[in-house]
Amino acid sequence: MQNTRLNNLVDFLWTRLGLWFANPWRRLSMILISFLFGFLVGQALCTTAGTGQEWILSGMLIIFTEAVNRLIYRVKFSKGQLNQTVDRVSWLADLVNSFKTGLVYSMYLEAFKLGS
């Protein structure tokens, strides 16, 4: 990629945002906000999609959660051993994972409320 002004600006902003998230309290607060936002989205999706019996949306949610699981909890092979490691390369992966956790948690609570 060429070293343009726009590329430099995006790299600078991405680096600054990463440094801002390096603070543990900010990181924890953003993870908590992401979890709660996932919970809110899950409640809204259950309310709207559950009344209309949207099967396509249910399939898309399953595909989303499985894709995030595959991204976060990849199995890495090293020297013939099977080591399951959590790939925590970036703060963005943590935010998406906590969003997914809130989404799935809200779906479980909705299922318990309905008694199914």
CSV table of C-alpha atoms in Angstrom, one decimal:
chain,number,residue,atom,x,y,z
A,1,MET,CA,0.0,0.0,0.0
A,2,GLN,CA,1.3,3.5,-0.8
A,3,ASN,CA,2.2,5.8,1.9
A,4,THR,CA,-0.4,8.5,1.3
A,5,ARG,CA,-1.7,11.1,3.7
A,6,LEU,CA,-5.0,9.3,4.1
A,7,ASN,CA,-3.1,6.1,4.8
A,8,ASN,CA,-0.9,7.9,7.4
A,9,LEU,CA,-4.0,9.4,9.0
A,10,VAL,CA,-5.8,6.1,9.3
A,11,ASP,CA,-2.7,4.4,10.7
A,12,PHE,CA,-2.2,7.2,13.2
A,13,LEU,CA,-5.8,7.1,14.4
A,14,TRP,CA,-5.8,3.3,14.6
A,15,THR,CA,-2.6,3.5,16.7
A,16,ARG,CA,-4.0,6.2,19.0
A,17,LEU,CA,-7.2,4.2,19.5
A,18,GLY,CA,-5.2,1.1,20.3
A,19,LEU,CA,-3.2,3.1,22.9
A,20,TRP,CA,-6.4,4.5,24.3
A,21,PHE,CA,-7.7,1.0,24.8
A,22,ALA,CA,-4.4,-0.1,26.4
A,23,ASN,CA,-5.7,1.4,29.6
A,24,PRO,CA,-7.2,-1.5,31.5
A,25,TRP,CA,-10.2,0.5,32.9
A,26,ARG,CA,-11.1,1.8,29.5
A,27,ARG,CA,-10.8,-1.6,28.0
A,28,LEU,CA,-13.0,-3.1,30.7
A,29,SER,CA,-15.6,-0.4,30.4
A,30,MET,CA,-15.8,-0.8,26.6
A,31,ILE,CA,-16.1,-4.6,27.0
A,32,LEU,CA,-18.9,-4.1,29.5
A,33,ILE,CA,-20.6,-1.6,27.2
A,34,SER,CA,-20.3,-4.0,24.3
A,35,PHE,CA,-21.7,-6.9,26.4
A,36,LEU,CA,-24.7,-4.7,27.4
A,37,PHE,CA,-25.2,-3.6,23.8
A,38,GLY,CA,-25.2,-7.2,22.7
A,39,PHE,CA,-27.8,-8.0,25.4
A,40,LEU,CA,-30.0,-5.1,24.2
A,41,VAL,CA,-29.7,-6.2,20.6
A,42,GLY,CA,-30.6,-9.7,21.6
A,43,GLN,CA,-33.7,-8.6,23.5
A,44,ALA,CA,-34.8,-6.5,20.5
A,45,LEU,CA,-34.2,-9.3,18.0
A,46,CYS,CA,-36.1,-11.8,20.1
A,47,THR,CA,-39.0,-9.4,20.5
A,48,THR,CA,-39.3,-8.5,16.8
A,49,ALA,CA,-38.2,-11.7,15.1
A,50,GLY,CA,-40.0,-14.0,17.6
A,51,THR,CA,-43.4,-12.5,16.9
A,52,GLY,CA,-42.9,-12.8,13.1
A,53,GLN,CA,-41.2,-16.2,13.3
A,54,GLU,CA,-38.3,-15.1,11.2
A,55,TRP,CA,-36.3,-18.3,10.5
A,56,ILE,CA,-33.8,-16.5,8.3
A,57,LEU,CA,-32.8,-14.2,11.1
A,58,SER,CA,-32.3,-17.1,13.4
A,59,GLY,CA,-30.0,-18.7,10.9
A,60,MET,CA,-28.0,-15.5,10.4
A,61,LEU,CA,-27.6,-15.2,14.2
A,62,ILE,CA,-26.3,-18.8,14.4
A,63,ILE,CA,-23.9,-18.1,11.5
A,64,PHE,CA,-22.7,-14.9,13.2
A,65,THR,CA,-22.0,-16.6,16.6
A,66,GLU,CA,-20.3,-19.5,15.0
A,67,ALA,CA,-18.1,-17.2,12.8
A,68,VAL,CA,-17.1,-15.2,15.9
A,69,ASN,CA,-16.4,-18.4,17.8
A,70,ARG,CA,-14.2,-19.7,15.0
A,71,LEU,CA,-12.4,-16.4,14.8
A,72,ILE,CA,-11.7,-16.1,18.5
A,73,TYR,CA,-11.2,-19.7,19.6
A,74,ARG,CA,-9.2,-21.1,16.8
A,75,VAL,CA,-7.3,-24.3,17.2
A,76,LYS,CA,-3.6,-23.9,16.5
A,77,PHE,CA,-1.3,-26.8,15.7
A,78,SER,CA,2.2,-26.4,17.1
A,79,LYS,CA,4.8,-29.2,16.8
A,80,GLY,CA,2.2,-31.9,16.5
A,81,GLN,CA,0.3,-31.0,19.7
A,82,LEU,CA,-3.2,-29.7,19.8
A,83,ASN,CA,-3.2,-26.5,21.7
A,84,GLN,CA,-6.4,-24.5,22.0
A,85,THR,CA,-5.4,-20.9,22.4
A,86,VAL,CA,-7.4,-17.8,22.5
A,87,ASP,CA,-6.3,-15.5,19.7
A,88,ARG,CA,-6.4,-12.1,21.4
A,89,VAL,CA,-4.6,-10.0,18.8
A,90,SER,CA,-6.7,-6.9,19.1
A,91,TRP,CA,-9.1,-5.1,21.3
A,92,LEU,CA,-11.7,-5.3,18.5
A,93,ALA,CA,-11.8,-9.1,18.9
A,94,ASP,CA,-12.6,-8.6,22.6
A,95,LEU,CA,-15.4,-6.2,21.8
A,96,VAL,CA,-17.0,-8.5,19.2
A,97,ASN,CA,-16.6,-11.5,21.5
A,98,SER,CA,-18.3,-9.7,24.4
A,99,PHE,CA,-21.1,-8.5,22.0
A,100,LYS,CA,-21.6,-12.1,21.0
A,101,THR,CA,-21.7,-13.2,24.6
A,102,GLY,CA,-24.3,-10.6,25.5
A,103,LEU,CA,-26.4,-11.6,22.5
A,104,VAL,CA,-26.3,-15.3,23.3
A,105,TYR,CA,-27.0,-14.6,27.0
A,106,SER,CA,-30.1,-12.6,26.2
A,107,MET,CA,-31.4,-15.4,23.9
A,108,TYR,CA,-31.0,-17.9,26.8
A,109,LEU,CA,-32.9,-15.6,29.1
A,110,GLU,CA,-35.7,-15.1,26.6
A,111,ALA,CA,-36.0,-18.9,26.3
A,112,PHE,CA,-36.2,-19.2,30.0
A,113,LYS,CA,-38.9,-16.5,30.2
A,114,LEU,CA,-40.9,-18.3,27.5
A,115,GLY,CA,-40.5,-21.7,29.3
A,116,SER,CA,-39.1,-23.5,26.3
